[in-house]
Each structure stands twice: as structure tokens, then as C-alpha cells.
């Protein structure tokens, strides 16, 4: 049968079918307790998600710098920024990441993260694969990494949601695709994410509306539960899935009445601390009106939003959250999705991430939390000027790059590249000042030593929190493992102690 690339419609059809199947699924049972007993090195995981495809040669694995010149050959462009030194001798980052470079001595850099070879490249399929560990389509609703951790370990604090997702809206381009993996899948709603699309508005999510008395709130809750009976989960959902949803509601109510809700209120943060995470003059109220064009206006207008998410993540880690994801937000053709104006937009993307990530690491360290908090920075794949996918494989190109560059908008990494990528790890038992793997210095800047697959990266994250990569649950009368088919192998050289 000839190969037919998956379309967005195919993706949505299969994801919808799996989600419906999850509603009817019974309680997932532990399939087999792995014999391996792992001593955890981390209690909390923070994923910093660079949504859209972060180019490794423009960030944490810089190559030969080619400054912009009108008429320059596209094939000669490997990096559009010069490199800078870091706090680790011999390790260099790309210009614009000076503050992150200063905390490299606390972290581990993987330069050889390999994306799955999925043929025609869709962001939604690669993001699904990274977050669940499985390639879509799947016959069941595959749980997000955070859902598995929430299920296996439970909350650190009974009042704080164990899985919190910060910064991603679901009412814009490809929102339905994002929803397909940002769940706990068949594990049930109680292990799914507490979603905070706008970090500056987080406090509102954990308090009743103004004027809402306890009595009115209880009446609304009773009415909502009656509506639930008529919803899909009430009409076709299994008893387990209905009860799981109700438990998630009970957990939310518990948070409303808990002192832990203060962790969501960024107005309680001292102004001096807030200023280290966001630039002066940043106005979150202007995010909705920011021009969503490919010229760089959107990235310039929203620079501080991710910083607020990092600050909120630090507060939630202190309060007892188990798994937190903070994203720069996936919006097609914006942020890291650089099909045009790659260099110009990365100037602002670096401003978006540099100061807040470095400050997050410093704050966790100063509070004595870094050793037990694993911070993971990652993206679905990398980018290259000339190659789509991987060397030697014909995949339909999705960005136009002329042989010679006469306009600045073509200067930068525009095409999807899957043969290498950068992942940064701090804390949680990982080595300090360590670089894993190597990539070629000339195009294609692919992995040449010590590749790390998504499966093995997940196995490493799970091992850090004390979960075996062979842990599995029975669903539809078959085992479903936390790593693909239970074959994940932790990358032990990343750990400070084997």
C-alpha cells in the first residue's frame, strides 16, 4: 500500500475516537509491579516547553556564524547569531542567552535529542509524541507525561493539583489537536491538568467570582452536577470515568478553600522579584490585541508572558505541585514556529526565555528546591535552513527558502529538522556542567554521537521521580506502559549518581 501522509483531519479523527473510547473505559489497573525499586532524586518536575520547533543551532548548539549580507548563499547559513561563552569552560550558547549561559554550571545539556521520524511533519503529531511517548494514532487516549506522574505518585500536597499546565490557550489555531494530548487520557480526569492559559490571571482560577456567597456556590455546584448527568461523560462514560471527573471537581473545591490557593496569586510576589521575571513596562492586558503576523510584532509584544509562567511555576513548586508545564505557547506560524523572519523573531524569543529561566533556576537553588526539582527545557524538533525532516529523506518542504537571501525575512532557520535537538536539564539528580552527545559542525548538523530518543528521555525523567519505565496499566485488556512498550532506558550518564 502506498504511503499516505497523515493530515490534520486524520489526526483529529483518530484523537476524537480515542477520547470517546476513554470515556467508556473502566478503571485502569496496575498490570504488573516492576521488580526494579528506584530511589527518586526528584519530587517535582517542571517542563519548559518551547512550542513550535526551537532551532538547536540558534540556541544551545551554535555553529559557524554567518552575518546577514544581501545576496548571501542560503546553504552557507548555519547560525544567524554569534556564540557566547557559558559558565562551563568550552561550552557555548547562542547570543541572546547570556543569563541562561550563566547557570549552565548547574545543568546538563543534551545536544542529541532525536525526534521521531513521522514522515510528513505536523507539529500536532510531534507534540503528541513528545508529551505522551507514543506516536499517533493510538486506539486509546494516551496519557500526558504529567498524567502518568500524577497517577503513579499522587499529589505532594492534597490541596494542590498534582499536574498544572501554564500558558497554552485552546481556543486558537490547532487547539483541538493540542487538547488531544494535554489530558490524562484513560487514567481519568482527576489526573489531568489544571489549565491556566493566562498566568497573570491564575488567582482568578482559584477563587469564586466576586459576590459569590458560599450558599450560591453550593447551589451552582449541585446544578452543574445535574448538567453533568446529561453530558457525554454522564451518558456514555463508564462509572470509573464519571467518578474520576467528580473527584477532580472535589479536588478543585478543596483548593478554593485552602491557603495553598495563595500560590496562584502573583500580586503577592514582591515587586523586586517580579521584575526579575518580566521586562519593565510589560502589560499582560495587551496580549489579546498583539498583532499575530510573521514580522516579529507578536513576539515583541508578548515577551513577558512566559516569564510570569516561570514565576508561577516556582511558586507552585514551593506550594507542593508534582508536575508543572510552562509553555511559550504554540500558535501556528508564531513564536518558535519560524517559517519566516526566523532571525528577527528569535531575538524576541530569546528575550522571552533568557531572564526568567535563569531566574527560576537561581530561585529554586536559593530556596533549597533545585536538588529535588527536575527542570526540563525541550521542543518537539529543531530547524534548519535547507533540510526538511532528515538528510536523505524526501519530505514535502513547508517553507520557501531561496538559494540566495536578498531579504532579511529569509535569514533564519525555517524548515523542520529532526536529526538533532537540544534539551536542557537542571536539578533533580542530574549532573552539573555536563554536555551529552555531539552534532556535526557542518550541514546537516545532525547527531554524530550518543543519540537520545524521546522514549529514553522519558525513561530518564521517570527514573528521576522514582518510576520504572516498565510501569504499566491495563486498559482494554492489554498493558499500556509509561514508556513506549516498556522499552525506555534511562540515560544514566545524565545522572550525578548511577
PDB file of N, CA and C in Angstrom, residues 251-312:
ATOM      1  N   UNK A 251     -11.548  17.953  44.140  1.00  0.00           N
ATOM      2  CA  UNK A 251     -10.188  18.469  44.354  1.00  0.00           C
ATOM      3  C   UNK A 251     -10.122  19.970  44.101  1.00  0.00           C
ATOM      4  N   UNK A 252     -10.833  20.426  43.064  1.00  0.00           N
ATOM      5  CA  UNK A 252     -10.851  21.858  42.755  1.00  0.00           C
ATOM      6  C   UNK A 252     -11.501  22.646  43.885  1.00  0.00           C
ATOM      7  N   UNK A 253     -12.579  22.113  44.443  1.00  0.00           N
ATOM      8  CA  UNK A 253     -13.242  22.785  45.559  1.00  0.00           C
ATOM      9  C   UNK A 253     -12.335  22.842  46.788  1.00  0.00           C
ATOM     10  N   UNK A 254     -11.593  21.784  47.003  1.00  0.00           N
ATOM     11  CA  UNK A 254     -10.666  21.762  48.139  1.00  0.00           C
ATOM     12  C   UNK A 254      -9.617  22.861  47.998  1.00  0.00           C
ATOM     13  N   UNK A 255      -9.155  23.072  46.778  1.00  0.00           N
ATOM     14  CA  UNK A 255      -8.159  24.115  46.541  1.00  0.00           C
ATOM     15  C   UNK A 255      -8.728  25.501  46.833  1.00  0.00           C
ATOM     16  N   UNK A 256      -9.997  25.730  46.467  1.00  0.00           N
ATOM     17  CA  UNK A 256     -10.607  27.045  46.682  1.00  0.00           C
ATOM     18  C   UNK A 256     -10.582  27.449  48.147  1.00  0.00           C
ATOM     19  N   UNK A 257     -10.724  26.472  49.032  1.00  0.00           N
ATOM     20  CA  UNK A 257     -10.800  26.763  50.464  1.00  0.00           C
ATOM     21  C   UNK A 257      -9.461  26.616  51.178  1.00  0.00           C
ATOM     22  N   UNK A 258      -8.408  26.344  50.420  1.00  0.00           N
ATOM     23  CA  UNK A 258      -7.113  26.064  51.037  1.00  0.00           C
ATOM     24  C   UNK A 258      -6.198  27.285  51.024  1.00  0.00           C
ATOM     25  N   UNK A 259      -5.352  27.449  52.034  1.00  0.00           N
ATOM     26  CA  UNK A 259      -4.333  28.504  51.997  1.00  0.00           C
ATOM     27  C   UNK A 259      -3.381  28.354  50.815  1.00  0.00           C
ATOM     28  N   UNK A 260      -3.293  27.145  50.263  1.00  0.00           N
ATOM     29  CA  UNK A 260      -2.392  26.910  49.135  1.00  0.00           C
ATOM     30  C   UNK A 260      -2.805  27.704  47.905  1.00  0.00           C
ATOM     31  N   UNK A 261      -4.062  28.162  47.858  1.00  0.00           N
ATOM     32  CA  UNK A 261      -4.525  28.944  46.712  1.00  0.00           C
ATOM     33  C   UNK A 261      -3.722  30.230  46.552  1.00  0.00           C
ATOM     34  N   UNK A 262      -3.095  30.698  47.625  1.00  0.00           N
ATOM     35  CA  UNK A 262      -2.294  31.925  47.549  1.00  0.00           C
ATOM     36  C   UNK A 262      -1.107  31.769  46.604  1.00  0.00           C
ATOM     37  N   UNK A 263      -0.672  30.557  46.377  1.00  0.00           N
ATOM     38  CA  UNK A 263       0.463  30.330  45.483  1.00  0.00           C
ATOM     39  C   UNK A 263       0.149  30.777  44.062  1.00  0.00           C
ATOM     40  N   UNK A 264      -1.131  30.811  43.697  1.00  0.00           N
ATOM     41  CA  UNK A 264      -1.538  31.198  42.349  1.00  0.00           C
ATOM     42  C   UNK A 264      -1.600  32.719  42.171  1.00  0.00           C
ATOM     43  N   UNK A 265      -1.503  33.459  43.253  1.00  0.00           N
ATOM     44  CA  UNK A 265      -1.699  34.911  43.216  1.00  0.00           C
ATOM     45  C   UNK A 265      -0.356  35.631  43.058  1.00  0.00           C
ATOM     46  N   UNK A 266      -0.053  36.053  41.836  1.00  0.00           N
ATOM     47  CA  UNK A 266       1.226  36.705  41.566  1.00  0.00           C
ATOM     48  C   UNK A 266       1.315  38.099  42.151  1.00  0.00           C
ATOM     49  N   UNK A 267       0.181  38.684  42.559  1.00  0.00           N
ATOM     50  CA  UNK A 267       0.239  40.016  43.180  1.00  0.00           C
ATOM     51  C   UNK A 267       0.884  39.955  44.559  1.00  0.00           C
ATOM     52  N   UNK A 268       1.015  38.755  45.121  1.00  0.00           N
ATOM     53  CA  UNK A 268       1.660  38.604  46.424  1.00  0.00           C
ATOM     54  C   UNK A 268       3.179  38.522  46.306  1.00  0.00           C
ATOM     55  N   UNK A 269       3.685  38.461  45.081  1.00  0.00           N
ATOM     56  CA  UNK A 269       5.132  38.393  44.868  1.00  0.00           C
ATOM     57  C   UNK A 269       5.729  39.790  45.032  1.00  0.00           C
ATOM     58  N   UNK A 270       6.834  39.923  45.757  1.00  0.00           N
ATOM     59  CA  UNK A 270       7.476  41.235  45.908  1.00  0.00           C
ATOM     60  C   UNK A 270       7.819  41.845  44.546  1.00  0.00           C
ATOM     61  N   UNK A 271       7.625  43.150  44.375  1.00  0.00           N
ATOM     62  CA  UNK A 271       7.892  43.798  43.078  1.00  0.00           C
ATOM     63  C   UNK A 271       9.300  43.540  42.554  1.00  0.00           C
ATOM     64  N   UNK A 272      10.298  43.517  43.455  1.00  0.00           N
ATOM     65  CA  UNK A 272      11.677  43.291  43.014  1.00  0.00           C
ATOM     66  C   UNK A 272      11.838  41.900  42.413  1.00  0.00           C
ATOM     67  N   UNK A 273      11.139  40.928  42.972  1.00  0.00           N
ATOM     68  CA  UNK A 273      11.198  39.563  42.452  1.00  0.00           C
ATOM     69  C   UNK A 273      10.486  39.488  41.110  1.00  0.00           C
ATOM     70  N   UNK A 274       9.327  40.106  41.006  1.00  0.00           N
ATOM     71  CA  UNK A 274       8.575  40.121  39.758  1.00  0.00           C
ATOM     72  C   UNK A 274       9.390  40.730  38.627  1.00  0.00           C
ATOM     73  N   UNK A 275      10.144  41.780  38.939  1.00  0.00           N
ATOM     74  CA  UNK A 275      10.934  42.480  37.919  1.00  0.00           C
ATOM     75  C   UNK A 275      12.037  41.604  37.344  1.00  0.00           C
ATOM     76  N   UNK A 276      12.440  40.570  38.061  1.00  0.00           N
ATOM     77  CA  UNK A 276      13.485  39.678  37.549  1.00  0.00           C
ATOM     78  C   UNK A 276      12.929  38.663  36.556  1.00  0.00           C
ATOM     79  N   UNK A 277      11.621  38.559  36.477  1.00  0.00           N
ATOM     80  CA  UNK A 277      10.981  37.608  35.567  1.00  0.00           C
ATOM     81  C   UNK A 277      10.367  38.257  34.328  1.00  0.00           C
ATOM     82  N   UNK A 278       9.984  39.533  34.427  1.00  0.00           N
ATOM     83  CA  UNK A 278       9.325  40.192  33.291  1.00  0.00           C
ATOM     84  C   UNK A 278       9.991  41.527  33.015  1.00  0.00           C
ATOM     85  N   UNK A 279       9.999  41.968  31.762  1.00  0.00           N
ATOM     86  CA  UNK A 279      10.626  43.249  31.435  1.00  0.00           C
ATOM     87  C   UNK A 279       9.792  44.420  31.938  1.00  0.00           C
ATOM     88  N   UNK A 280      10.447  45.536  32.158  1.00  0.00           N
ATOM     89  CA  UNK A 280       9.750  46.751  32.589  1.00  0.00           C
ATOM     90  C   UNK A 280       8.730  47.165  31.535  1.00  0.00           C
ATOM     91  N   UNK A 281       7.543  47.560  32.000  1.00  0.00           N
ATOM     92  CA  UNK A 281       6.524  48.043  31.079  1.00  0.00           C
ATOM     93  C   UNK A 281       5.663  46.968  30.447  1.00  0.00           C
ATOM     94  N   UNK A 282       5.911  45.694  30.753  1.00  0.00           N
ATOM     95  CA  UNK A 282       5.091  44.636  30.172  1.00  0.00           C
ATOM     96  C   UNK A 282       3.655  44.748  30.674  1.00  0.00           C
ATOM     97  N   UNK A 283       2.697  44.707  29.763  1.00  0.00           N
ATOM     98  CA  UNK A 283       1.283  44.824  30.099  1.00  0.00           C
ATOM     99  C   UNK A 283       0.553  43.585  29.589  1.00  0.00           C
ATOM    100  N   UNK A 284       0.220  42.639  30.488  1.00  0.00           N
ATOM    101  CA  UNK A 284      -0.443  41.411  30.028  1.00  0.00           C
ATOM    102  C   UNK A 284      -1.803  41.660  29.397  1.00  0.00           C
ATOM    103  N   UNK A 285      -2.416  42.799  29.689  1.00  0.00           N
ATOM    104  CA  UNK A 285      -3.729  43.104  29.116  1.00  0.00           C
ATOM    105  C   UNK A 285      -3.669  43.293  27.602  1.00  0.00           C
ATOM    106  N   UNK A 286      -2.464  43.545  27.077  1.00  0.00           N
ATOM    107  CA  UNK A 286      -2.316  43.796  25.647  1.00  0.00           C
ATOM    108  C   UNK A 286      -2.047  42.528  24.827  1.00  0.00           C
ATOM    109  N   UNK A 287      -1.995  41.372  25.497  1.00  0.00           N
ATOM    110  CA  UNK A 287      -1.675  40.133  24.782  1.00  0.00           C
ATOM    111  C   UNK A 287      -2.710  39.837  23.703  1.00  0.00           C
ATOM    112  N   UNK A 288      -3.985  39.965  24.038  1.00  0.00           N
ATOM    113  CA  UNK A 288      -5.039  39.642  23.069  1.00  0.00           C
ATOM    114  C   UNK A 288      -5.017  40.553  21.854  1.00  0.00           C
ATOM    115  N   UNK A 289      -4.550  41.803  22.030  1.00  0.00           N
ATOM    116  CA  UNK A 289      -4.543  42.740  20.911  1.00  0.00           C
ATOM    117  C   UNK A 289      -3.230  42.737  20.140  1.00  0.00           C
ATOM    118  N   UNK A 290      -2.264  41.912  20.558  1.00  0.00           N
ATOM    119  CA  UNK A 290      -0.979  41.849  19.860  1.00  0.00           C
ATOM    120  C   UNK A 290      -1.180  41.345  18.431  1.00  0.00           C
ATOM    121  N   UNK A 291      -0.519  41.983  17.476  1.00  0.00           N
ATOM    122  CA  UNK A 291      -0.668  41.625  16.071  1.00  0.00           C
ATOM    123  C   UNK A 291      -0.073  40.240  15.815  1.00  0.00           C
ATOM    124  N   UNK A 292      -0.901  39.326  15.327  1.00  0.00           N
ATOM    125  CA  UNK A 292      -0.435  37.973  15.056  1.00  0.00           C
ATOM    126  C   UNK A 292       0.025  37.862  13.601  1.00  0.00           C
ATOM    127  N   UNK A 293       1.145  38.545  13.322  1.00  0.00           N
ATOM    128  CA  UNK A 293       1.748  38.437  11.997  1.00  0.00           C
ATOM    129  C   UNK A 293       3.106  37.756  12.125  1.00  0.00           C
ATOM    130  N   UNK A 294       3.749  37.519  10.983  1.00  0.00           N
ATOM    131  CA  UNK A 294       5.026  36.799  10.985  1.00  0.00           C
ATOM    132  C   UNK A 294       6.220  37.746  10.982  1.00  0.00           C
ATOM    133  N   UNK A 295       5.987  39.024  11.236  1.00  0.00           N
ATOM    134  CA  UNK A 295       7.057  40.018  11.154  1.00  0.00           C
ATOM    135  C   UNK A 295       7.843  40.174  12.455  1.00  0.00           C
ATOM    136  N   UNK A 296       7.345  39.590  13.536  1.00  0.00           N
ATOM    137  CA  UNK A 296       8.006  39.721  14.826  1.00  0.00           C
ATOM    138  C   UNK A 296       7.263  40.607  15.805  1.00  0.00           C
ATOM    139  N   UNK A 297       6.154  41.224  15.357  1.00  0.00           N
ATOM    140  CA  UNK A 297       5.400  42.108  16.245  1.00  0.00           C
ATOM    141  C   UNK A 297       4.807  41.354  17.427  1.00  0.00           C
ATOM    142  N   UNK A 298       4.276  40.151  17.170  1.00  0.00           N
ATOM    143  CA  UNK A 298       3.632  39.393  18.246  1.00  0.00           C
ATOM    144  C   UNK A 298       4.641  39.006  19.320  1.00  0.00           C
ATOM    145  N   UNK A 299       5.781  38.495  18.909  1.00  0.00           N
ATOM    146  CA  UNK A 299       6.797  38.068  19.874  1.00  0.00           C
ATOM    147  C   UNK A 299       7.301  39.249  20.703  1.00  0.00           C
ATOM    148  N   UNK A 300       7.441  40.410  20.074  1.00  0.00           N
ATOM    149  CA  UNK A 300       7.907  41.595  20.799  1.00  0.00           C
ATOM    150  C   UNK A 300       6.888  42.052  21.828  1.00  0.00           C
ATOM    151  N   UNK A 301       5.589  41.922  21.507  1.00  0.00           N
ATOM    152  CA  UNK A 301       4.534  42.419  22.388  1.00  0.00           C
ATOM    153  C   UNK A 301       4.252  41.489  23.565  1.00  0.00           C
ATOM    154  N   UNK A 302       4.649  40.219  23.467  1.00  0.00           N
ATOM    155  CA  UNK A 302       4.280  39.242  24.500  1.00  0.00           C
ATOM    156  C   UNK A 302       5.476  38.686  25.263  1.00  0.00           C
ATOM    157  N   UNK A 303       6.591  39.378  25.204  1.00  0.00           N
ATOM    158  CA  UNK A 303       7.835  38.869  25.787  1.00  0.00           C
ATOM    159  C   UNK A 303       7.689  38.455  27.253  1.00  0.00           C
ATOM    160  N   UNK A 304       6.916  39.174  28.058  1.00  0.00           N
ATOM    161  CA  UNK A 304       6.859  38.891  29.493  1.00  0.00           C
ATOM    162  C   UNK A 304       5.922  37.790  29.914  1.00  0.00           C
ATOM    163  N   UNK A 305       5.093  37.287  28.999  1.00  0.00           N
ATOM    164  CA  UNK A 305       4.071  36.309  29.396  1.00  0.00           C
ATOM    165  C   UNK A 305       4.685  35.000  29.902  1.00  0.00           C
ATOM    166  N   UNK A 306       5.669  34.497  29.191  1.00  0.00           N
ATOM    167  CA  UNK A 306       6.328  33.259  29.619  1.00  0.00           C
ATOM    168  C   UNK A 306       7.030  33.460  30.962  1.00  0.00           C
ATOM    169  N   UNK A 307       7.596  34.649  31.172  1.00  0.00           N
ATOM    170  CA  UNK A 307       8.251  34.938  32.446  1.00  0.00           C
ATOM    171  C   UNK A 307       7.300  34.825  33.617  1.00  0.00           C
ATOM    172  N   UNK A 308       6.073  35.315  33.451  1.00  0.00           N
ATOM    173  CA  UNK A 308       5.073  35.167  34.506  1.00  0.00           C
ATOM    174  C   UNK A 308       4.769  33.698  34.758  1.00  0.00           C
ATOM    175  N   UNK A 309       4.769  32.901  33.675  1.00  0.00           N
ATOM    176  CA  UNK A 309       4.545  31.469  33.837  1.00  0.00           C
ATOM    177  C   UNK A 309       5.652  30.803  34.634  1.00  0.00           C
ATOM    178  N   UNK A 310       6.897  31.217  34.404  1.00  0.00           N
ATOM    179  CA  UNK A 310       8.024  30.658  35.161  1.00  0.00           C
ATOM    180  C   UNK A 310       7.935  31.039  36.635  1.00  0.00           C
ATOM    181  N   UNK A 311       7.569  32.282  36.897  1.00  0.00           N
ATOM    182  CA  UNK A 311       7.402  32.719  38.289  1.00  0.00           C
ATOM    183  C   UNK A 311       6.290  31.929  38.965  1.00  0.00           C
ATOM    184  N   UNK A 312       5.176  31.746  38.261  1.00  0.00           N
ATOM    185  CA  UNK A 312       4.081  30.962  38.820  1.00  0.00           C
ATOM    186  C   UNK A 312       4.516  29.525  39.074  1.00  0.00           C
TER     187      UNK A 312
END
